[in-house]
Amino acid sequence: MSHSIAADAGAPAAPAEKQDFVRQIVRQDLASGKHVAIRTRFPPEPNGYLHIGHAKAICLDFGIAAEFGGLCNLRFDDTNPEKEHPEFVQAIQDDVRWLGFDWASLRHASDYFEVFYLAAEKLIVQGDAFVCDLSAEQVREYRGTLTEPGRNSPYRERSVEENLDLFRRMRAGEFPDGARTLRAKIDMASGNINLRDPALYRIKKVAHQNTGDAWPIYPMYDYAHSLGDAVEGITHSLCTLEFEDHRPLYDWCVDKVDLANSPELLAPLLARGLPNEAAKPRQIEFSRLNINYTVMSKRKLVAMVNDNLVDGWDDPRMPTLQGLRRRGYTPASLRLLVDRVGISKQNSVIDFSVLEGALRDDLDAHAPRRMAVVEPLKFVLTNLPEGHAETLVFSNHPKDESLGTREVPFSRELWIEREDFAEVPPKGWKRLVPGGEVRLRGAGIVRCDEVVKDADGNVVELRGTLDPESRPGMEGANRKIKGTIHWLDATRAVAAEIRLYDRLFSVADPDDESEGKTYRDHLNPDSRRVVQGYVEPAAAAAAPETCFQFERTGYFVADRRDHRAGAPVFNRSVGLRDTWMQKGD
Ligand code: ATP
Ligand code: MG
């Protein structure tokens, strides 16, 4: 007997169940008994870093497994050795973990190369596959078009014996790259071009990052992907919409090989200590995540890195998970974005402000507050004695006491933000003017008595007085005053490099190639500006990757690579408000 009711009574309400069409299918499959437990996988190709689009797939694959008590594997789809690299294999694992997920089992398509090979021999024996000698160009000619059927390869009717012999010799490395392929024998007249005798194997004498020189032939994506899912007993194979047309081939491979009922094909797995979990998977497609003001094509991201248009894969302006992380995006903010975008079959482009809004909402609730001055102007309080030093106590968050308090130094010499002072104020100005008053956040009201200028007439310093009656705890502390500004103790503030990032592209659709332009022509020239500012000691001392709201300035993160307590470096993650919408785009 369980008596857990009382223990549960104080638990927070469970978040509302998600109702998207994929989860509906999973629910039905569990309710009907089609599956007793579900299994999903996230199958990246290790040919680049993960980007924000992958976050959607990761949250869906791992999220569904977690919500329904199932398992999710991380499987490297490593069937294209030329472009793959162990650096990416490692980075992808780091990124998935950083997003907050962990895999039931880490697999590689290459773990199954021997199984795939035996399955191919089975297809040959069944008369479902043949070795074809047509060149790549000839294959294209024979394939036909969307409106015209293709023609059968002259090698289509080879005997099983000849096919087996040739395929084994392909594997033995007897033929040069591209000389032959193994093709599925399906239907050259099919309306779906993917079914026109697609290649299952090609010859490619390239070393593989996982299997070395063991294989001179490599399986094609559709074949390896469908069988990989079957080997792992994936129940719901979730992928993006462009694979919808590949589903008939996916099903063909799964059904013809029938791994679930072919234990003899799985012997190589068992020999490697992997369990027999084979079952028939089902592919379900959902729409990709697209975000404006950004590019997500791996080809373009690679080119931007290689051509130094950005400072590497983790440049804080990049849409890679490494870049977003360095920019200050939190895992929670990305999961929130994915939740807000939802899962459907409708392709759409999400506005960049939705991404920024998710970060802002997460950081508004969770980031401790600090003060920083980006463009400093000295303000001397002449009615305080030379060497005057105080320590004030500030709460770290206006709405969350659990974030505690910190000490903020205060003295006779302050830094204020240059833009908080105007000699000739515009209409409606609430901040400092000559002879005017302003509240220093948490410290009292000051008046500007004197403006010190250099020979060129530039303002170099302000001198003024602090109203002692307006200090916190004093009678006049609540005296009405129009403006409040942030400030730092100039004697104890820490000089900091402040990197002011903005969107990498200045147009909504950087992929727009009209008028002979490319994405390179759409780069935002103001996407990175570095200034020397100051931060309070309690910000300088933070560990790398700590996020703060710098009051009145924006959300910032201590740079993951370069920040040191003695030499702080902060990246602007996002402003306090959306300034792009106001520009009228
Ligand atoms: P490639 O051009 O190299 O195939 P890819 O973006 O498809 O690039 P994969 O590593 O194959 O990269 O993707 C792994 C998984 O992430 C796939 O299931 C894919 O459908 C999914 N995925 C990729 N891009 C997006 C996106 N923009 N939105 C949602 N899911 C995505
Ligand atoms: Mg892909």
JSON list of N, CA and C in Angstrom, two decimals, residues 288-310:
[
{"chain": "A", "resi": 288, "resn": "ARG", "atom": "N", "xyz": [10.69, 22.12, -39.57]},
{"chain": "A", "resi": 288, "resn": "ARG", "atom": "CA", "xyz": [11.97, 22.64, -39.06]},
{"chain": "A", "resi": 288, "resn": "ARG", "atom": "C", "xyz": [11.74, 23.93, -38.30]},
{"chain": "A", "resi": 289, "resn": "LEU", "atom": "N", "xyz": [12.67, 24.26, -37.45]},
{"chain": "A", "resi": 289, "resn": "LEU", "atom": "CA", "xyz": [12.71, 25.59, -36.85]},
{"chain": "A", "resi": 289, "resn": "LEU", "atom": "C", "xyz": [13.50, 26.50, -37.78]},
{"chain": "A", "resi": 290, "resn": "ASN", "atom": "N", "xyz": [12.86, 27.57, -38.23]},
{"chain": "A", "resi": 290, "resn": "ASN", "atom": "CA", "xyz": [13.55, 28.60, -39.00]},
{"chain": "A", "resi": 290, "resn": "ASN", "atom": "C", "xyz": [13.42, 29.91, -38.23]},
{"chain": "A", "resi": 291, "resn": "ILE", "atom": "N", "xyz": [14.48, 30.68, -38.18]},
{"chain": "A", "resi": 291, "resn": "ILE", "atom": "CA", "xyz": [14.45, 31.96, -37.47]},
{"chain": "A", "resi": 291, "resn": "ILE", "atom": "C", "xyz": [14.99, 33.04, -38.40]},
{"chain": "A", "resi": 292, "resn": "ASN", "atom": "N", "xyz": [14.32, 34.16, -38.48]},
{"chain": "A", "resi": 292, "resn": "ASN", "atom": "CA", "xyz": [14.80, 35.21, -39.39]},
{"chain": "A", "resi": 292, "resn": "ASN", "atom": "C", "xyz": [16.06, 35.87, -38.82]},
{"chain": "A", "resi": 293, "resn": "TYR", "atom": "N", "xyz": [16.69, 36.71, -39.63]},
{"chain": "A", "resi": 293, "resn": "TYR", "atom": "CA", "xyz": [17.95, 37.37, -39.27]},
{"chain": "A", "resi": 293, "resn": "TYR", "atom": "C", "xyz": [19.07, 36.38, -38.99]},
{"chain": "A", "resi": 294, "resn": "THR", "atom": "N", "xyz": [18.93, 35.15, -39.48]},
{"chain": "A", "resi": 294, "resn": "THR", "atom": "CA", "xyz": [19.98, 34.18, -39.21]},
{"chain": "A", "resi": 294, "resn": "THR", "atom": "C", "xyz": [20.05, 33.18, -40.36]},
{"chain": "A", "resi": 295, "resn": "VAL", "atom": "N", "xyz": [21.19, 32.50, -40.50]},
{"chain": "A", "resi": 295, "resn": "VAL", "atom": "CA", "xyz": [21.27, 31.40, -41.46]},
{"chain": "A", "resi": 295, "resn": "VAL", "atom": "C", "xyz": [21.54, 30.12, -40.66]},
{"chain": "A", "resi": 296, "resn": "MET", "atom": "N", "xyz": [20.99, 29.02, -41.14]},
{"chain": "A", "resi": 296, "resn": "MET", "atom": "CA", "xyz": [21.19, 27.77, -40.40]},
{"chain": "A", "resi": 296, "resn": "MET", "atom": "C", "xyz": [21.81, 26.68, -41.26]},
{"chain": "A", "resi": 297, "resn": "SER", "atom": "N", "xyz": [22.03, 26.98, -42.52]},
{"chain": "A", "resi": 297, "resn": "SER", "atom": "CA", "xyz": [22.62, 25.94, -43.36]},
{"chain": "A", "resi": 297, "resn": "SER", "atom": "C", "xyz": [24.05, 25.68, -42.88]},
{"chain": "A", "resi": 298, "resn": "LYS", "atom": "N", "xyz": [24.35, 24.38, -42.67]},
{"chain": "A", "resi": 298, "resn": "LYS", "atom": "CA", "xyz": [25.69, 24.05, -42.18]},
{"chain": "A", "resi": 298, "resn": "LYS", "atom": "C", "xyz": [26.75, 24.54, -43.15]},
{"chain": "A", "resi": 299, "resn": "ARG", "atom": "N", "xyz": [26.45, 24.47, -44.44]},
{"chain": "A", "resi": 299, "resn": "ARG", "atom": "CA", "xyz": [27.41, 24.91, -45.45]},
{"chain": "A", "resi": 299, "resn": "ARG", "atom": "C", "xyz": [27.79, 26.38, -45.23]},
{"chain": "A", "resi": 300, "resn": "LYS", "atom": "N", "xyz": [26.78, 27.21, -44.99]},
{"chain": "A", "resi": 300, "resn": "LYS", "atom": "CA", "xyz": [27.06, 28.64, -44.81]},
{"chain": "A", "resi": 300, "resn": "LYS", "atom": "C", "xyz": [27.76, 28.90, -43.47]},
{"chain": "A", "resi": 301, "resn": "LEU", "atom": "N", "xyz": [27.36, 28.16, -42.45]},
{"chain": "A", "resi": 301, "resn": "LEU", "atom": "CA", "xyz": [28.00, 28.35, -41.15]},
{"chain": "A", "resi": 301, "resn": "LEU", "atom": "C", "xyz": [29.48, 27.98, -41.23]},
{"chain": "A", "resi": 302, "resn": "VAL", "atom": "N", "xyz": [29.77, 26.87, -41.91]},
{"chain": "A", "resi": 302, "resn": "VAL", "atom": "CA", "xyz": [31.18, 26.46, -42.09]},
{"chain": "A", "resi": 302, "resn": "VAL", "atom": "C", "xyz": [31.94, 27.54, -42.84]},
{"chain": "A", "resi": 303, "resn": "ALA", "atom": "N", "xyz": [31.33, 28.07, -43.90]},
{"chain": "A", "resi": 303, "resn": "ALA", "atom": "CA", "xyz": [32.01, 29.09, -44.71]},
{"chain": "A", "resi": 303, "resn": "ALA", "atom": "C", "xyz": [32.27, 30.35, -43.89]},
{"chain": "A", "resi": 304, "resn": "MET", "atom": "N", "xyz": [31.32, 30.74, -43.07]},
{"chain": "A", "resi": 304, "resn": "MET", "atom": "CA", "xyz": [31.52, 31.96, -42.26]},
{"chain": "A", "resi": 304, "resn": "MET", "atom": "C", "xyz": [32.69, 31.78, -41.28]},
{"chain": "A", "resi": 305, "resn": "VAL", "atom": "N", "xyz": [32.82, 30.57, -40.74]},
{"chain": "A", "resi": 305, "resn": "VAL", "atom": "CA", "xyz": [33.94, 30.30, -39.83]},
{"chain": "A", "resi": 305, "resn": "VAL", "atom": "C", "xyz": [35.24, 30.29, -40.62]},
{"chain": "A", "resi": 306, "resn": "ASN", "atom": "N", "xyz": [35.27, 29.54, -41.72]},
{"chain": "A", "resi": 306, "resn": "ASN", "atom": "CA", "xyz": [36.51, 29.40, -42.48]},
{"chain": "A", "resi": 306, "resn": "ASN", "atom": "C", "xyz": [36.98, 30.71, -43.08]},
{"chain": "A", "resi": 307, "resn": "ASP", "atom": "N", "xyz": [36.05, 31.57, -43.45]},
{"chain": "A", "resi": 307, "resn": "ASP", "atom": "CA", "xyz": [36.44, 32.84, -44.06]},
{"chain": "A", "resi": 307, "resn": "ASP", "atom": "C", "xyz": [36.54, 33.98, -43.04]},
{"chain": "A", "resi": 308, "resn": "ASN", "atom": "N", "xyz": [36.53, 33.60, -41.77]},
{"chain": "A", "resi": 308, "resn": "ASN", "atom": "CA", "xyz": [36.72, 34.59, -40.69]},
{"chain": "A", "resi": 308, "resn": "ASN", "atom": "C", "xyz": [35.70, 35.72, -40.69]},
{"chain": "A", "resi": 309, "resn": "LEU", "atom": "N", "xyz": [34.50, 35.43, -41.16]},
{"chain": "A", "resi": 309, "resn": "LEU", "atom": "CA", "xyz": [33.44, 36.43, -41.06]},
{"chain": "A", "resi": 309, "resn": "LEU", "atom": "C", "xyz": [32.95, 36.51, -39.62]},
{"chain": "A", "resi": 310, "resn": "VAL", "atom": "N", "xyz": [33.21, 35.45, -38.88]},
{"chain": "A", "resi": 310, "resn": "VAL", "atom": "CA", "xyz": [32.91, 35.42, -37.44]},
{"chain": "A", "resi": 310, "resn": "VAL", "atom": "C", "xyz": [34.14, 34.84, -36.75]}
]
